[in-house]
mmCIF file of C-alpha atoms in Angstrom:
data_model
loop_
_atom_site.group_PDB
_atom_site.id
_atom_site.type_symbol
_atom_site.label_atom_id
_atom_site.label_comp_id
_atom_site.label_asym_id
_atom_site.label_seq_id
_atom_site.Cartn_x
_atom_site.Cartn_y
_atom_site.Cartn_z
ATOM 1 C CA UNK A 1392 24.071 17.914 39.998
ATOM 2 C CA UNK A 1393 20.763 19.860 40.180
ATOM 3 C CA UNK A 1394 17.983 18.770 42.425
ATOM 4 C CA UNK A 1395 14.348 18.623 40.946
ATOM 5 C CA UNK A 1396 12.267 20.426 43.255
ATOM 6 C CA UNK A 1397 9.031 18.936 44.274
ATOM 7 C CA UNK A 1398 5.923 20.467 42.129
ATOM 8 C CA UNK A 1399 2.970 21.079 44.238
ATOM 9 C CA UNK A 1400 1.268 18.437 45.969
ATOM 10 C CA UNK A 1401 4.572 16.270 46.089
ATOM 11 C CA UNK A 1402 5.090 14.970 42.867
ATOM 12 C CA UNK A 1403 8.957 16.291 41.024
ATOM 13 C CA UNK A 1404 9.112 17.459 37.993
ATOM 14 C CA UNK A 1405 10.555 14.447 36.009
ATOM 15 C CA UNK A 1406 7.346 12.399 37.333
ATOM 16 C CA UNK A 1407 5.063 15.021 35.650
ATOM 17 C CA UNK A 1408 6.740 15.087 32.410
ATOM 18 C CA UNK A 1409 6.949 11.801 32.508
ATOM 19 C CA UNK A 1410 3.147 11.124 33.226
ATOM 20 C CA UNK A 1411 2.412 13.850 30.704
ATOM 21 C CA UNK A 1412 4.825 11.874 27.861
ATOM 22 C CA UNK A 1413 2.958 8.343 28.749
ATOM 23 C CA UNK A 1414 -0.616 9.798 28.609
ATOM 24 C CA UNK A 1415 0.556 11.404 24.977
ATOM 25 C CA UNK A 1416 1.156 8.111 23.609
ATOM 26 C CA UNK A 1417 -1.345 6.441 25.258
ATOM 27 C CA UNK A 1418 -3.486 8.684 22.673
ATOM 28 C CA UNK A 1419 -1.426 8.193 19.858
ATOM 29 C CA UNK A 1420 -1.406 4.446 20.227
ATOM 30 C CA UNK A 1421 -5.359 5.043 20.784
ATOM 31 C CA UNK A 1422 -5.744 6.942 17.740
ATOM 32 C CA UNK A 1423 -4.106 4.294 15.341
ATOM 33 C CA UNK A 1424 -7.538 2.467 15.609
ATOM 34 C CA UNK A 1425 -8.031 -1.450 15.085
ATOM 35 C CA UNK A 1426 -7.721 -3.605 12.232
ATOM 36 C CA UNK A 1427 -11.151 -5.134 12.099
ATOM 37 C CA UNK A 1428 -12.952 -4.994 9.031
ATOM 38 C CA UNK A 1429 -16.283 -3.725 8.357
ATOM 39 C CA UNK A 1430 -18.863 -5.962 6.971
ATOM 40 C CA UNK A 1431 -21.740 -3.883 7.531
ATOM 41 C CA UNK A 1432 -24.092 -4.401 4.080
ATOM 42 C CA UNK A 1433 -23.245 -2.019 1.656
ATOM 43 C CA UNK A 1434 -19.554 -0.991 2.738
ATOM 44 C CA UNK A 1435 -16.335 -3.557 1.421
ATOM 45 C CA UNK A 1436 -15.831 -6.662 2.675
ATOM 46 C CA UNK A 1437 -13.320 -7.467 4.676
ATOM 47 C CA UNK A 1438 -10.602 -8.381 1.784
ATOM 48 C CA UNK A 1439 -11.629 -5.139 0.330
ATOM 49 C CA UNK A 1440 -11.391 -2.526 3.093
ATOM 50 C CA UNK A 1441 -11.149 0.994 2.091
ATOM 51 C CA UNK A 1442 -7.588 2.518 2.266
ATOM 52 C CA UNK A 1443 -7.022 5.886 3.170
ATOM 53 C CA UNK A 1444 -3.108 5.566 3.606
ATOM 54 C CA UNK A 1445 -0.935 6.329 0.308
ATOM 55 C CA UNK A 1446 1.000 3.833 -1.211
ATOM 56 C CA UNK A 1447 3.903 2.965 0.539
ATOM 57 C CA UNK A 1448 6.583 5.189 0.595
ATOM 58 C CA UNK A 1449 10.089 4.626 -1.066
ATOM 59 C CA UNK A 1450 11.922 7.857 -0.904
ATOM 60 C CA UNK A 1451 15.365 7.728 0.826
ATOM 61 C CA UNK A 1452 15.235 3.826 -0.256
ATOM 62 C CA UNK A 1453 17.993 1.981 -2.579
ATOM 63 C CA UNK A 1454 17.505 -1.094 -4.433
ATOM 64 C CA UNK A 1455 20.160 -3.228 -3.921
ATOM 65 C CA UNK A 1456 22.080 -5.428 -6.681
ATOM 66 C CA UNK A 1457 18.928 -7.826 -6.072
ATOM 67 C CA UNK A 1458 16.322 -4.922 -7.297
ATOM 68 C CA UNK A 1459 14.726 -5.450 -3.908
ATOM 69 C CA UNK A 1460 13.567 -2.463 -1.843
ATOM 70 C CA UNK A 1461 14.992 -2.186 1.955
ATOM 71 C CA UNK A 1462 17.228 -5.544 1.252
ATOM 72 C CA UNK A 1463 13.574 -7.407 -0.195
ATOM 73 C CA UNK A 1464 12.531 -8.349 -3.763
ATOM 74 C CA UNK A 1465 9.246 -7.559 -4.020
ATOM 75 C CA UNK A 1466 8.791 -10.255 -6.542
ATOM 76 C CA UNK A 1467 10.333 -12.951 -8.940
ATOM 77 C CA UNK A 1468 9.512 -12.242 -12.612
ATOM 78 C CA UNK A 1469 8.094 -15.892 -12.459
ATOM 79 C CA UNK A 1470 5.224 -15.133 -9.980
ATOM 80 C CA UNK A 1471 3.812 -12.947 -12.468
ATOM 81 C CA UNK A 1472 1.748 -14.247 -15.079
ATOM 82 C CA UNK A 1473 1.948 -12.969 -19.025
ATOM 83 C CA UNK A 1474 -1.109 -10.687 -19.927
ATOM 84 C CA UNK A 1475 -1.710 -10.282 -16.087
ATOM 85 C CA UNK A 1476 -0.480 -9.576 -12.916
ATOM 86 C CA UNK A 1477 -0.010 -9.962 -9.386
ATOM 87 C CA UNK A 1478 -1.180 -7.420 -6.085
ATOM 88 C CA UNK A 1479 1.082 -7.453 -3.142
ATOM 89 C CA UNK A 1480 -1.999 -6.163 -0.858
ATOM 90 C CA UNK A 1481 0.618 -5.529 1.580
ATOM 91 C CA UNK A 1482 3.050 -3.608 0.336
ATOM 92 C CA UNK A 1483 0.114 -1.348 -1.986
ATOM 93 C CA UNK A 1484 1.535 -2.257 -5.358
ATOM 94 C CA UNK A 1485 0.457 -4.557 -7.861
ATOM 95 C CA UNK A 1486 2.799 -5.802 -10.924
ATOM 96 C CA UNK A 1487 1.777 -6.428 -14.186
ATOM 97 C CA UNK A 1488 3.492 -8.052 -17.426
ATOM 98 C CA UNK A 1489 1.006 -7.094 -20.119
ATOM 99 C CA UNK A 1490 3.635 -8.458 -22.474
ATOM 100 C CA UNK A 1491 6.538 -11.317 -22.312
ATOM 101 C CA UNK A 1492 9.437 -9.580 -20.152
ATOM 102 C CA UNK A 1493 7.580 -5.944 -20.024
ATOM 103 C CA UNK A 1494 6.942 -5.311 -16.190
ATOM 104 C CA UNK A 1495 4.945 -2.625 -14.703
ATOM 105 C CA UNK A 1496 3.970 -1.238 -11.051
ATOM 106 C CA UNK A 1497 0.826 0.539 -9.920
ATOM 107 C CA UNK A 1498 -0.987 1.212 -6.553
ATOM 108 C CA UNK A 1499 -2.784 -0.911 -5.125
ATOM 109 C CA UNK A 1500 -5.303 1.718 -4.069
ATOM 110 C CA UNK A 1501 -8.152 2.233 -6.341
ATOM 111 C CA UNK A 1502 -8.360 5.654 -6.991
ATOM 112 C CA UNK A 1503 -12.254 5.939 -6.697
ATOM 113 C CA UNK A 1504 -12.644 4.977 -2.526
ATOM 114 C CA UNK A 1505 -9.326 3.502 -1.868
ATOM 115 C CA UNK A 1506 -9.966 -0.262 -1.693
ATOM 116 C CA UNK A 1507 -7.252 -2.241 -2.224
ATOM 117 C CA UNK A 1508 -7.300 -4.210 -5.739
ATOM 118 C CA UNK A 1509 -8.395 -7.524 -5.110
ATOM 119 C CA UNK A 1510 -6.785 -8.988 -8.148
ATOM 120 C CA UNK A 1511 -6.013 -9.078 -11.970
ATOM 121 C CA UNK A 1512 -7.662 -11.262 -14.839
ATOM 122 C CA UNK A 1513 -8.592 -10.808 -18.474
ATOM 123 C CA UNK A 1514 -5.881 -7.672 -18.966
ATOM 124 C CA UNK A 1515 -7.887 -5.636 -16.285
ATOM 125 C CA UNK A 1516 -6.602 -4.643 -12.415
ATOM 126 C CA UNK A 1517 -10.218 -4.918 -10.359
ATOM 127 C CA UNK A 1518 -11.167 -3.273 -7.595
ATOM 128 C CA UNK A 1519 -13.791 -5.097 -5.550
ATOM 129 C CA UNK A 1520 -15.577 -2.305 -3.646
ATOM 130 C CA UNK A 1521 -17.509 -0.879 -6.925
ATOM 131 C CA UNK A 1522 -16.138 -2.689 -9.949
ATOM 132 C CA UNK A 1523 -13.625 -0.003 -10.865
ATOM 133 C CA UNK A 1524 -11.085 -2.063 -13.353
ATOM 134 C CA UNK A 1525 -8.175 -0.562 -14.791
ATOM 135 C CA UNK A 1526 -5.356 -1.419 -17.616
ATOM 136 C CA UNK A 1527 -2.624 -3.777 -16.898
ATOM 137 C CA UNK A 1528 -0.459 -1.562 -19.363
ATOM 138 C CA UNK A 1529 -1.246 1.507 -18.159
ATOM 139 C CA UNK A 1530 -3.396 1.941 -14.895
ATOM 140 C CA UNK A 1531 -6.147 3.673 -17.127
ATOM 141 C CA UNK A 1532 -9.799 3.306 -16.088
ATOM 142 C CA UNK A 1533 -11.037 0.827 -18.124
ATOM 143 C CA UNK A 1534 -14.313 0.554 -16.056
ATOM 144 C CA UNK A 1535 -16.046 3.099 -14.020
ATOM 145 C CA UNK A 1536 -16.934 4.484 -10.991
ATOM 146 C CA UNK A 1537 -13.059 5.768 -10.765
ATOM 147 C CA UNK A 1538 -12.482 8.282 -12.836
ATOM 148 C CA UNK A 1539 -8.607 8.730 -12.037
ATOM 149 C CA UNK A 1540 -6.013 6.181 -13.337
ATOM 150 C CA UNK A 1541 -3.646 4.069 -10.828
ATOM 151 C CA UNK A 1542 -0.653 6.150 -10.719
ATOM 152 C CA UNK A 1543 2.719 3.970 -11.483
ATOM 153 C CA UNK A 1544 4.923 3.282 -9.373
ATOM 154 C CA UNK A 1545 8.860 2.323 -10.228
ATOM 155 C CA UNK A 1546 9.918 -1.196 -10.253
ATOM 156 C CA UNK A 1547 13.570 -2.642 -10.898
ATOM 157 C CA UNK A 1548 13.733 -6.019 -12.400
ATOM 158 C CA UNK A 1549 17.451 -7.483 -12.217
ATOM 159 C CA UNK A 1550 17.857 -11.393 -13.075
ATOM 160 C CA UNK A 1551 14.468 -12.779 -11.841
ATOM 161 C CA UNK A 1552 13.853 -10.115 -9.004
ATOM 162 C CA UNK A 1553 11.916 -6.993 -9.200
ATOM 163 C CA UNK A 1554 11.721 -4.577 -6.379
ATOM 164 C CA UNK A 1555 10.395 -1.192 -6.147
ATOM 165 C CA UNK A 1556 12.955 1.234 -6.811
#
């Protein structure tokens, strides 16, 4: 066994490393910021609060027999309406079924200031913040200011579950 000798002014080693390691993620923790929403005029509102994260992640995830992602359907094929869709503001993704039994997955995150969608109607996926709207069939702009399409994202639908893949 090896004895930790005292660093100067009486303190060991192991006590500085660890007051080093607890001030570390005192930042990080810091750093992570709050989840209050802006409401200041002229910025999103609070159910439309720009994004900057990607969608979520799914690499190194399986879908199991369910076509749910980590164990969890994302969805039943019921919940989402013919000629429209549904966005899961949570998880980033919104599902469409622009026709009977066709589903299809997009981000959530409008591609012009990344808001989060706020919902879909009349064939379009709508964007709050500036009025961006964008295809249920396809995630191209159908209305400006975004330029850039919502990028798809893959969906499993097995039974009456869908999950991202």
């Amino acid at each position: 066994m090896t004895h930790t000798s005292p660093a100067p002014g009486g303190a060991s080693r192991r006590s500085l490393v660890a007051a080093v390691g607890a001030t570390g993620l005192a930042a990080a923790l810091a750093a992570c910021g709050s989840d209050e929403k802006s409401t200041t005029p002229g910025t999103p509102d609070a159910d439309a609060t720009p994004d900057t994260a990607r969608p979520p992640s799914t690499a190194g995830q399986e879908s199991s027999a369910a076509g749910a992602t980590g164990g969890r359907a994302l969805a039943r094929t019921s919940e989402i309406p013919e000629g429209g869709g549904k966005v899961f503001a949570d998880r980033r993704v919104v599902v469409t079924q622009p026709s009977k039994g066709e589903f299809k997955a997009f981000s959530a995150v409008c591609t012009h200031q990344k808001c989060v969608v706020k919902d879909v109607s009349d064939g379009t996926i709508n964007c709050p913040c500036h009025g961006s709207k964008f295809s249920i069939e396809d995630g191209s702009v159908r209305h400006d200011p975004a330029k850039l399409p919502l990028p798809e994202m893959k969906i499993s639908v097995q039974g009456d579950s869908i999950g991202l893949v």
